[in-house]
Amino acid sequence: MSNRVTNLLVPIISVILGLLVGAVIMLVSGYNPLEGYAALWNGIFGDMYTIGETIRQITPYLLAGLAVAFAFRSGLFNIGVEGQLIVGWFAAAYVGVAVELPKIIHLPLAIIAAAVAGALWGFVPGLLKAKFHVHEVIITIMMNYIALHVTNALIRTVSDGGDRTENIFASASLRSEFLENLTEFSRLHLGIVLALVMVGVMWFILEKTTLGFELKAVGFNKNASQYAGMNVNKNIILAMVISGAFAGMAGAMEALGTFEYVSSKGGFTGIGFDGIAVALLGMNTPLGVIFGATLFGSLKYGALNMPNAAGIPIEIVEIVIAVIIFFVASGYIIRLLLLRASAKKKEAK
Amino acid sequence: MSFLDVLYFIIPSAIFYAAPLILVAIGGVFSEKSGVVNIGLEGLMVIGAFVGILFNLLYADTFGAATPWISLIAAMVAALLLSLLHAVASISFRADQVVSGVAINLLAVALSLYLVKRIFDKGQTDFITERFARYNVPFLSDIPVIGPLFFTSVYNTSFFAIGVAFVAWFVIYKTPFGLRLRAVGEHPMAADTMGVNVARMRYIAVMISGALAGIGGAIYAQTITNDFGHATINGQGFMALAAMIFGKWHPLGAMGAALFFGFAQSLSIVGSSIPIIQEIPNVFLLILPYVLTIFALAGFIGRANAPLANGKPYIKGQR
C-alpha cells in the first residue's frame, strides 16, 4: 500500500471508529444508535433551513481549522485559536457598533479589525517562542484565558455594565437576503465565501510563495533552515501572526454573520479547540481543512437535533469528535496495522 | 479593617482554593518528570469531580460522614482509568502527547455531561448533602496570629494536599523509584541502557498523575461547587498546569505556585469586600495567574527547564 493511500485511510478509519464508539456508548446507555444517527442526519440535511444553518456552522470551523493547520505546517501548535477567535469576535463587533460607514468600507474594516486583533494575540506567543524559546502551547493556553476575561471586561465597559453589545449596523453585516431566501431564513451569511477564499489564500501562501516555502522549511527542520540562511525567528513570528489572523476572522464570522453582536462569556466557545480536530483530520492541508470543517461543523450542528428527535444528549457528538482526534493522533498504530494487513496479503499471494 | 484582619480573611480562603490545585499540579510533575506531557489534567480533573459528586450523591446514606473521603477513592480510580487512555496513546501508540491530551479533555467533559444528562435528566447534578466539614484544629487554633491564619475553620483536605506535596518531593528526589523516573524523563536511552523499563516507568507516572488529578477534581467539587455541571472545573486543570511550570517542575515549587494561584483566585472572589483591593478592577485579578505564568516562562523569574525528553515518545534503538 502506498504512503499516500495510508495517509488518506488513517483519517477515514478514525472517523468510522469514532462513529462506532459513539454507537456503542449509545447502545450501552440504553439509547438506539440507529435512531440517534438518523436524528443526526436529519439535523444536518433535514431541509433547506438546516442545510443553511449547517453551512453557517461550517464557516468558522473552516477558518479555525486553517489557523491551526497553518501553524502546524510551520512546526507550531497553536492551541490559542480559541483566544484569538474571541478577541477577533470582539474587535469585529466593536467596529460594527462604534461607527456607521458605507458598507464597502465598513464591512472590510470590521473584518480587518478582527484579523488584526487575532494576529496581535498570536504575535505574543510567537515573539516569546522566537526570543525566549518558550513553548507556544502553554503561552497560548494562558492567552486564551486572558482573552476571555479581558473581552468580558471590555464588553462590560462598552455596554455600560451590560453583558452584550448592541447589534452591529447593517453596513457591517455579512448577512445577505439572497442566501436567507434560498435557505428558508436560516442565518447563513456571506462569510462562507470569505472562508473559502481564505482556504485558497492559505494554499497560495504555502505552495506558491517564498514565504510559504520558508515557513514549511522551518516546520520541517529549524537548524537546516537556519543553515540555509533563513531567518527562523522571523518565520516563527510570522506563522503565529498569520495563524492568529485566520482565527480572528473566524471570530468575525460570529460577530458579523451569525450573531451580529458580542456577549460576555462564562466559558470558551469551543470552536478554537475543534479547529485542532479539523486541522488534524485534514492533515494540515487546505483541502483537508475543507473536509474536516465540513465533517465537524455538520456533526456539531446536526447534534442539536438529537435531544428532540431521539432524546439523546448532544454530548454524544462531542464524545465522537474526541474519539476521532484520539485515533488520528494515534495514527502510528493504525498505520502499523494497515502495514501488517497488506504484508499478509502479499504473503498469501 | 486592619491589615491582620485582611490576612485572616484571605489566607484561609487562599489555602482552601489552593488544595485541589496542589494535588493536580503534583500529578503533572510526576507525568512530566517521566517525559509525558499531560495537557489532559483538566479532563482528568473533570472526571474526578464528576465521579466524586456522583458517588457522593449515590452513597451518602450508606457511608454517612465518611462519604466525601470514599468519593475521593472512587474519583481517583475513575481518573486513573481515563489517564491510561492518554498513557496508551502517548507511550505505546507514539501519539502527539499534546493532541492526545486535548482529546482527553474533550472526552472527559463530553462523557461526564452525557452521563449527567442520562442519569439526572438535566444539565447539572443535585447538590451533595455530605460535604467536607470545616473545623478548628484543637490547641493549634489558639496560638495567636498563626492560629487564626492556618488552623481555624480549615479543611482536612488542605493538610492532605500539602502532605502529598512533601511525600511527592521525597519520592521523586530521595528514592530509587524517583531517580529512575527522572532518568526516564531526561534521557530515556541512557535509562534503558541501565536496565530501566522506560515504558513501564512512564505508564506508572501517568497513572499517578491521573489518580492525583482525580482526587484534586473531587476535592474541588466537594468543597467549592458542591454539584457538577459543565462549568464546574472551568480551567482549574490548566491553572494546575501553569502552577507546575511556575514551580519549575518541582513538587514543592508547584505547591508554592499553587498556593499563590489560590491566593490570586481568592483575591478575585473575596477582594470586593477588602478596601484597597476593591479599587482594582476585577479583571486584573482574574488574569493575574495567567500573566504571571507567561512572565515566569519568558525567564523573568529565573530559567525554568522542562525535563529534556518531555513530550518525545521513546522509540527503542532510535538515536
XYZ file of C-alpha atoms in Angstrom:
668
model
C 0.000 0.000 0.000
C 1.460 3.356 -0.950
C 2.133 6.057 1.600
C -0.440 8.337 0.034
C -3.227 5.808 0.406
C -2.379 5.093 4.061
C -2.314 8.830 4.753
C -5.837 9.086 3.406
C -7.012 5.929 5.140
C -5.954 6.996 8.653
C -8.490 9.857 8.968
C -11.228 7.832 7.297
C -10.693 4.846 9.596
C -10.583 7.231 12.578
C -13.945 8.731 11.637
C -15.502 5.283 11.264
C -14.045 4.142 14.598
C -15.304 7.349 16.253
C -18.842 6.793 14.995
C -18.652 3.144 16.096
C -17.561 4.097 19.612
C -20.428 6.611 19.694
C -22.865 3.875 18.672
C -21.565 1.513 21.357
C -21.903 4.212 24.034
C -25.487 4.945 22.939
C -26.258 1.228 22.990
C -24.748 0.655 26.434
C -26.549 3.653 27.943
C -29.884 2.432 26.646
C -30.455 4.504 23.508
C -30.986 3.294 19.983
C -27.916 4.271 17.941
C -29.758 3.977 14.630
C -32.394 6.399 15.854
C -29.635 8.649 17.166
C -27.690 8.765 13.929
C -30.923 9.200 11.936
C -31.696 12.250 14.091
C -28.158 13.481 13.489
C -28.575 13.033 9.723
C -31.874 14.912 9.715
C -30.325 17.614 11.850
C -27.755 18.159 9.109
C -29.687 17.604 5.871
C -33.335 17.715 7.011
C -34.484 20.678 4.927
C -33.104 23.822 3.308
C -33.113 25.626 6.658
C -30.953 23.022 8.411
C -28.617 22.838 5.425
C -28.221 26.610 5.567
C -27.522 26.504 9.296
C -25.068 23.619 8.831
C -23.087 25.626 6.288
C -23.220 28.576 8.678
C -21.704 26.364 11.376
C -19.004 25.131 8.989
C -17.851 28.710 8.240
C -15.966 29.487 11.496
C -14.696 25.888 11.595
C -13.040 26.421 8.215
C -11.146 29.471 9.450
C -10.305 27.990 12.855
C -9.051 24.859 11.106
C -6.936 26.950 8.732
C -5.432 28.780 11.708
C -4.379 25.573 13.455
C -3.207 23.931 10.220
C -1.145 26.930 9.162
C 0.721 26.984 12.467
C 1.208 23.210 12.366
C 2.839 23.475 8.941
C 5.465 25.770 10.464
C 6.022 23.332 13.317
C 3.942 25.310 15.840
C 0.977 24.093 17.860
C -1.450 26.982 18.199
C -3.899 25.990 20.961
C -4.609 29.690 21.252
C -7.000 29.800 18.292
C -9.819 29.960 20.829
C -8.473 33.151 22.411
C -7.569 34.709 19.060
C -11.107 33.974 17.894
C -12.598 35.625 20.971
C -10.600 38.849 20.551
C -11.424 38.835 16.826
C -15.106 38.436 17.639
C -14.951 41.421 19.995
C -12.935 43.622 17.613
C -15.303 42.998 14.693
C -18.388 43.614 16.802
C -16.856 46.767 18.278
C -16.103 48.225 14.849
C -19.588 47.171 13.752
C -21.221 49.029 16.628
C -18.957 52.032 17.121
C -19.156 53.722 13.715
C -21.533 53.815 10.782
C -19.843 53.899 7.384
C -20.737 52.950 3.818
C -20.865 49.162 3.554
C -17.967 48.977 1.120
C -15.676 50.443 3.812
C -17.386 49.309 6.994
C -17.548 45.549 6.345
C -13.905 45.152 5.247
C -12.825 47.381 8.122
C -14.619 45.192 10.662
C -13.123 42.018 9.179
C -9.643 43.542 9.114
C -10.055 44.683 12.728
C -10.831 41.093 13.706
C -7.850 39.762 11.765
C -5.528 42.331 13.332
C -6.792 41.569 16.842
C -6.286 37.837 16.298
C -2.871 38.462 14.765
C -1.806 40.520 17.798
C -2.960 37.739 20.094
C -0.866 35.314 18.042
C 2.093 37.697 17.918
C 2.752 37.471 21.680
C 3.340 33.688 21.815
C 5.226 33.910 18.503
C 7.568 36.544 19.883
C 8.112 34.662 23.147
C 8.792 31.460 21.211
C 11.293 33.169 18.925
C 13.104 35.258 21.540
C 12.919 33.144 24.711
C 12.237 29.654 23.309
C 9.114 29.368 25.434
C 6.829 26.579 24.351
C 3.893 28.102 22.475
C 1.376 25.569 23.833
C 1.467 26.875 27.390
C 1.588 30.540 26.401
C -1.365 30.192 24.042
C -3.412 28.392 26.708
C -2.709 31.267 29.095
C -3.545 33.793 26.349
C -6.924 32.072 25.913
C -7.920 32.821 29.484
C -6.580 36.352 29.280
C -8.646 36.891 26.114
C -11.768 35.553 27.805
C -11.506 37.781 30.865
C -10.284 40.892 29.038
C -13.015 40.797 26.383
C -15.645 40.210 29.075
C -14.399 43.308 30.899
C -14.311 45.309 27.649
C -17.860 44.245 26.760
C -19.000 45.439 30.176
C -17.287 48.792 29.591
C -18.613 49.237 26.055
C -22.175 48.335 27.001
C -22.205 50.388 30.234
C -22.274 47.392 32.536
C -24.414 45.131 30.362
C -23.396 41.702 29.180
C -23.730 42.215 25.427
C -23.186 44.952 22.880
C -25.841 46.482 20.672
C -26.464 44.800 17.332
C -23.963 45.906 14.695
C -25.004 48.364 11.981
C -26.364 46.735 8.834
C -23.442 48.252 6.935
C -21.064 45.881 8.733
C -23.235 42.782 8.458
C -22.356 39.731 6.405
C -25.978 38.629 6.124
C -27.441 38.508 2.651
C -31.081 38.476 1.646
C -30.327 36.153 -1.241
C -28.862 33.435 0.994
C -31.626 33.857 3.560
C -34.347 33.440 0.945
C -32.554 30.450 -0.509
C -32.439 28.627 2.834
C -35.819 29.409 4.394
C -34.397 32.258 6.515
C -31.522 30.449 8.157
C -28.648 32.555 9.471
C -26.427 31.507 6.551
C -24.277 34.501 5.619
C -21.648 35.558 3.096
C -18.853 34.535 5.441
C -18.693 31.124 3.799
C -17.412 32.817 0.628
C -14.712 34.612 2.597
C -13.755 31.394 4.384
C -13.384 29.511 1.112
C -11.328 32.365 -0.353
C -9.070 32.111 2.717
C -8.600 28.392 2.046
C -7.286 29.466 -1.353
C -5.112 32.136 0.280
C -3.527 29.582 2.599
C -2.866 27.243 -0.327
C -1.322 30.120 -2.294
C 0.911 31.247 0.578
C 2.138 27.741 1.328
C 2.601 26.468 -2.213
C 3.335 29.493 -4.380
C 5.350 31.985 -2.332
C 8.871 32.135 -0.921
C 7.370 32.920 2.477
C 5.378 29.677 2.397
C 8.441 27.697 1.366
C 10.416 29.145 4.258
C 7.584 28.530 6.733
C 7.357 24.893 5.716
C 11.156 24.529 5.799
C 11.231 25.881 9.365
C 8.477 23.421 10.228
C 10.482 20.501 8.870
C 13.856 21.389 10.331
C 14.805 24.584 12.101
C 18.539 24.002 12.041
C 18.641 23.214 8.346
C 16.589 26.343 7.603
C 18.921 28.449 9.710
C 21.914 26.964 7.896
C 20.291 27.716 4.546
C 20.179 31.366 5.561
C 16.541 31.712 6.556
C 15.553 33.915 9.458
C 13.946 31.272 11.683
C 12.757 33.707 14.356
C 11.044 35.940 11.824
C 9.299 32.940 10.296
C 8.050 31.664 13.668
C 6.546 35.056 14.488
C 5.025 35.417 11.013
C 3.476 31.956 11.191
C 1.799 32.761 14.511
C 0.632 36.172 13.247
C -0.940 34.726 10.084
C -2.452 31.866 12.059
C -3.881 34.364 14.545
C -5.317 36.458 11.699
C -7.216 33.424 10.375
C -8.520 32.756 13.886
C -9.545 36.389 14.306
C -11.523 36.188 11.074
C -13.304 33.113 12.428
C -14.415 35.401 15.258
C -15.589 37.973 12.710
C -17.868 35.322 11.196
C -19.680 35.069 14.531
C -19.694 38.819 15.121
C -20.784 39.985 11.665
C -22.728 36.975 10.413
C -24.192 34.567 12.919
C -24.954 36.708 15.965
C -24.363 40.331 14.889
C -23.238 41.195 18.429
C -20.834 40.004 21.089
C -21.885 38.937 24.576
C -19.750 38.189 27.628
C -18.941 34.529 28.031
C -18.815 32.208 31.010
C -16.551 29.816 29.143
C -14.932 29.141 25.808
C -16.822 28.833 22.523
C -15.096 25.528 21.730
C -14.686 26.492 18.063
C -10.970 27.092 18.533
C -10.397 23.709 20.153
C -12.454 21.983 17.490
C -10.211 23.736 14.986
C -7.438 21.435 16.222
C -9.584 18.447 15.307
C -10.392 19.969 11.912
C -6.725 20.555 11.099
C -5.606 17.127 12.281
C -8.283 15.337 10.331
C -7.403 17.383 7.263
C -3.708 16.528 7.645
C -2.993 20.281 7.787
C -3.652 20.801 4.081
C -6.073 23.470 2.789
C -8.248 20.904 1.005
C -8.195 18.629 4.044
C -9.400 21.526 6.202
C -12.498 21.812 3.998
C -13.135 18.119 4.585
C -12.544 18.346 8.334
C -14.578 21.530 8.808
C -17.477 20.108 6.832
C -17.496 16.937 8.910
C -17.158 18.564 12.348
C -19.375 21.557 11.532
C -22.104 19.205 10.330
C -21.748 16.915 13.345
C -21.893 19.870 15.726
C -24.969 21.418 14.162
C -26.726 18.123 13.486
C -26.280 17.115 17.121
C -28.675 19.881 18.165
C -31.488 17.785 16.684
C -30.649 14.678 18.732
C -32.269 15.613 22.095
C -35.586 16.480 20.416
C -35.770 13.753 17.829
C -34.245 10.846 19.729
C -33.918 12.010 23.344
C -30.127 11.628 23.255
C -27.884 14.294 24.868
C -25.911 16.321 22.297
C -22.699 15.489 24.150
C -22.599 12.150 22.344
C -21.288 14.007 19.298
C -18.553 15.635 21.378
C -17.554 12.173 22.525
C -17.403 11.007 18.903
C -15.239 14.021 17.991
C -12.872 13.383 20.918
C -12.507 9.735 19.925
C -11.787 10.720 16.319
C -9.000 13.061 17.486
C -7.652 10.309 19.699
C -7.427 7.874 16.805
C -5.982 10.417 14.366
C -3.310 11.232 16.963
C -2.598 7.534 17.371
C -2.150 7.249 13.598
C 1.048 5.281 14.159
C -0.817 2.204 15.371
C -3.375 2.382 12.538
C -0.533 2.640 10.010
C 1.191 -0.311 11.641
C -1.951 -2.436 11.447
C -2.549 -1.436 7.827
C 1.052 -2.305 7.009
C 0.712 -5.725 8.625
C -2.559 -6.366 6.839
C -1.067 -5.543 3.447
C 2.078 -7.586 4.204
C -0.062 -10.632 4.965
C -1.897 -10.218 1.684
C 1.416 -10.243 -0.136
C 2.482 -13.440 1.632
C -0.776 -15.119 0.729
C -0.098 -14.403 -2.911
C -10.386 46.546 58.749
C -6.809 46.199 59.959
C -4.094 44.537 57.921
C -4.162 41.454 60.131
C -7.917 41.130 59.734
C -7.450 41.210 55.989
C -4.895 38.432 56.271
C -7.204 36.366 58.496
C -9.765 36.756 55.784
C -7.648 35.985 52.720
C -5.082 33.383 53.784
C -7.525 30.631 54.836
C -9.517 31.126 51.663
C -6.304 31.060 49.599
C -5.311 27.719 51.119
C -8.838 26.490 50.562
C -8.691 27.313 46.829
C -5.129 26.012 46.501
C -5.687 22.478 47.813
C -7.058 20.950 44.594
C -4.516 22.888 42.510
C -1.652 21.486 44.592
C -2.736 17.889 44.057
C -3.286 18.258 40.318
C -0.027 20.164 39.858
C 1.869 17.410 41.708
C 0.208 14.914 39.366
C 1.517 16.964 36.471
C 5.014 16.913 37.987
C 5.011 13.101 38.082
C 3.872 12.779 34.488
C 6.197 15.388 33.022
C 9.223 14.285 35.070
C 8.857 10.957 33.294
C 8.700 12.689 29.913
C 4.986 12.612 29.170
C 3.308 15.997 28.649
C -0.104 15.891 30.278
C -2.423 18.616 28.986
C -5.208 16.196 29.871
C -5.029 17.226 33.556
C -8.097 19.392 33.024
C -10.095 16.451 31.702
C -8.846 14.134 34.427
C -9.980 16.702 36.997
C -13.390 16.885 35.334
C -13.834 13.117 35.539
C -12.673 13.199 39.158
C -15.165 15.931 40.001
C -17.999 14.122 38.227
C -17.359 10.709 39.757
C -16.751 12.257 43.187
C -20.099 14.065 43.129
C -21.934 11.098 41.629
C -20.571 8.680 44.227
C -21.320 11.126 46.999
C -24.942 11.514 45.870
C -25.483 7.779 45.441
C -23.877 6.549 48.652
C -24.361 9.402 51.122
C -26.941 7.301 53.002
C -24.652 4.281 53.239
C -21.418 5.884 54.381
C -22.649 8.948 56.233
C -19.947 11.428 57.177
C -17.189 9.345 55.585
C -18.788 9.711 52.131
C -16.601 12.574 50.818
C -13.432 10.626 51.575
C -14.686 7.430 49.975
C -15.824 9.510 46.987
C -12.203 10.623 46.618
C -11.167 6.995 46.148
C -13.862 6.443 43.528
C -12.794 9.630 41.726
C -9.158 8.541 41.888
C -9.920 5.186 40.266
C -12.034 6.758 37.509
C -9.423 9.369 36.595
C -6.674 6.750 36.747
C -8.539 4.650 34.191
C -9.008 7.653 31.895
C -5.332 8.549 32.225
C -4.491 5.056 30.971
C -6.004 6.098 27.651
C -3.553 9.001 27.495
C -0.733 6.661 28.517
C -1.523 4.104 25.836
C -1.762 6.794 23.154
C 1.364 8.708 24.092
C 3.638 5.867 25.232
C 2.637 2.821 23.189
C 0.982 4.412 20.149
C 3.552 7.234 19.891
C 0.784 9.825 19.535
C 1.491 13.542 19.786
C 1.103 13.922 23.552
C -0.446 17.373 23.374
C -3.055 16.235 20.871
C -3.864 13.155 22.915
C -4.218 15.402 25.959
C -6.618 17.662 24.071
C -8.652 14.586 23.151
C -8.741 13.542 26.830
C -10.037 16.993 27.788
C -12.797 16.944 25.179
C -13.715 13.365 26.015
C -13.890 13.912 29.770
C -16.188 16.934 29.570
C -18.426 15.327 26.940
C -18.614 11.950 28.653
C -19.384 13.309 32.108
C -22.031 15.750 30.823
C -23.550 12.965 28.724
C -23.821 10.792 31.827
C -25.172 13.659 33.937
C -27.965 14.174 31.416
C -28.585 10.427 31.191
C -28.756 9.944 34.955
C -30.290 13.213 36.188
C -32.137 14.299 33.041
C -30.837 17.870 33.422
C -27.678 19.880 32.843
C -26.180 19.556 36.313
C -26.368 17.211 39.287
C -28.181 17.832 42.551
C -26.255 19.411 45.406
C -24.469 16.959 47.682
C -25.542 16.651 51.295
C -22.401 15.137 52.811
C -19.569 17.638 52.470
C -16.096 18.047 53.851
C -16.527 19.806 57.157
C -14.539 22.811 58.321
C -13.195 22.578 61.839
C -10.787 24.264 64.242
C -7.640 22.309 64.994
C -7.550 21.770 68.786
C -4.809 23.702 70.647
C -3.115 24.950 67.450
C -6.002 27.288 66.627
C -5.457 29.021 69.977
C -1.962 30.226 69.038
C -2.087 33.979 68.377
C -1.720 35.081 64.706
C -0.760 31.632 63.385
C -3.848 30.008 64.854
C -6.446 32.140 63.045
C -4.311 32.157 59.882
C -3.726 28.456 59.399
C -5.690 26.390 61.895
C -9.137 27.960 62.179
C -12.089 26.652 60.161
C -9.846 24.572 57.913
C -10.492 21.589 55.715
C -8.620 18.355 56.291
C -8.168 18.163 52.521
C -5.827 21.162 52.640
C -3.486 19.371 55.034
C -3.788 16.271 52.882
C -2.742 18.211 49.752
C 0.267 19.782 51.456
C 1.240 16.381 52.844
C 1.087 14.858 49.369
C 3.414 17.576 48.080
C 6.066 16.644 50.644
C 5.628 12.927 50.002
C 5.981 13.579 46.267
C 9.198 15.529 46.889
C 10.563 12.621 48.933
C 9.552 10.018 46.342
C 10.931 11.929 43.361
C 14.221 13.094 44.884
C 15.067 10.596 47.623
C 14.068 7.143 46.384
C 15.433 4.817 43.657
C 11.997 4.950 42.026
C 12.228 8.745 41.771
C 15.729 8.564 40.334
C 14.507 6.208 37.617
C 11.501 8.418 36.981
C 13.701 11.451 36.424
C 16.183 9.481 34.336
C 13.424 8.302 32.025
C 12.299 11.888 31.539
C 15.750 13.327 30.969
C 17.485 10.690 28.887
C 15.346 7.630 28.234
C 18.005 5.905 26.149
C 20.561 6.061 28.925
C 17.978 4.829 31.412
C 17.046 1.984 29.075
C 20.708 1.003 28.747
C 20.942 0.797 32.533
C 18.032 -1.628 32.575
C 15.189 0.715 33.475
C 11.953 -0.188 31.738
C 11.130 3.177 30.142
C 7.577 2.359 29.075
C 6.700 0.885 32.480
C 8.021 3.905 34.371
C 6.088 6.258 32.123
C 2.882 4.268 32.483
C 3.214 4.399 36.282
C 3.910 8.144 36.193
C 0.903 8.924 34.015
C -1.303 6.772 36.225
C -0.103 8.628 39.336
C -0.900 11.914 37.618
C -4.361 10.616 36.746
C -5.000 9.464 40.305
C -3.909 12.782 41.841
C -5.840 14.830 39.278
C -8.944 12.767 40.014
C -8.607 13.379 43.748
C -7.986 17.067 43.108
C -11.093 17.339 40.941
C -13.231 15.562 43.525
C -11.942 17.797 46.313
C -12.669 20.891 44.224
C -16.208 19.733 43.500
C -16.925 18.653 47.084
C -15.592 21.771 48.774
C -16.172 24.630 46.339
C -19.062 23.912 43.957
C -20.918 21.038 45.718
C -22.516 19.930 42.454
C -21.325 19.040 38.960
C -22.151 20.861 35.735
C -20.373 21.951 32.570
C -18.620 24.876 34.265
C -17.551 23.099 37.452
C -13.850 22.743 36.697
C -13.618 25.540 34.116
C -9.861 25.770 33.617
C -8.630 24.634 37.040
C -6.623 21.869 35.335
C -4.851 24.373 33.108
C -4.240 26.516 36.176
C -2.583 23.495 37.810
C -0.509 23.002 34.684
C 0.581 26.616 35.000
C 1.418 26.053 38.672
C 3.582 23.085 37.722
C 5.557 25.174 35.233
C 5.705 28.179 37.539
C 7.084 25.808 40.175
C 9.749 24.670 37.718
C 8.624 21.035 37.659
C 9.497 20.660 41.359
C 6.845 19.276 43.748
C 7.437 21.893 46.431
C 7.757 24.646 43.836
C 4.483 23.521 42.326
C 2.911 23.619 45.775
C 4.157 27.161 46.316
C 2.856 28.255 42.926
C -0.498 26.578 43.571
C -0.761 28.390 46.913
C 0.000 31.647 45.146
C -2.616 30.986 42.439
C -5.083 30.065 45.161
C -4.292 33.422 46.724
C -4.918 35.213 43.413
C -8.172 33.330 42.876
C -9.449 34.060 46.343
C -8.493 37.729 45.898
C -10.669 37.959 42.810
C -13.585 36.434 44.732
C -13.357 37.886 48.246
C -11.448 41.006 47.155
C -14.614 43.030 46.688
C -15.025 43.235 50.454
C -11.469 44.440 51.155
C -10.922 48.224 50.971
C -7.658 48.534 48.986
C -8.384 45.701 46.586
C -11.871 46.962 45.840
C -10.257 49.737 43.809
C -8.540 47.335 41.405
C -10.792 46.276 38.521
C -11.675 42.623 38.932
C -10.340 41.683 35.505
C -6.728 42.317 36.595
C -7.078 39.858 39.451
C -8.688 37.324 37.132
C -5.866 37.391 34.592
C -3.066 37.719 37.160
C -2.161 33.990 37.383
C -2.009 33.668 33.603
C 0.051 36.793 33.078
C 2.457 35.741 35.831
C 2.907 32.338 34.236
C 3.776 33.964 30.917
C 6.340 36.176 32.665
C 7.735 33.174 34.506
C 8.108 31.263 31.263
C 9.730 34.192 29.497
C 12.500 33.841 32.055
C 11.856 36.884 34.196
C 11.760 34.697 37.284
C 14.807 32.591 36.521
C 15.020 29.998 33.797
C 12.733 27.032 34.106
C 13.872 23.947 32.277
C 11.442 21.219 31.404
C 12.655 17.629 31.598
C 14.787 17.115 28.498
C 12.794 14.288 26.918
C 9.423 15.844 27.790
C 6.885 15.254 25.039
C 9.002 12.882 22.975
C 7.895 9.289 22.558
C 10.732 6.870 23.275
C 11.454 4.611 20.344
C 13.883 1.830 21.131
C 17.046 1.812 19.055
C 16.458 5.288 17.622
C 19.239 7.787 18.057
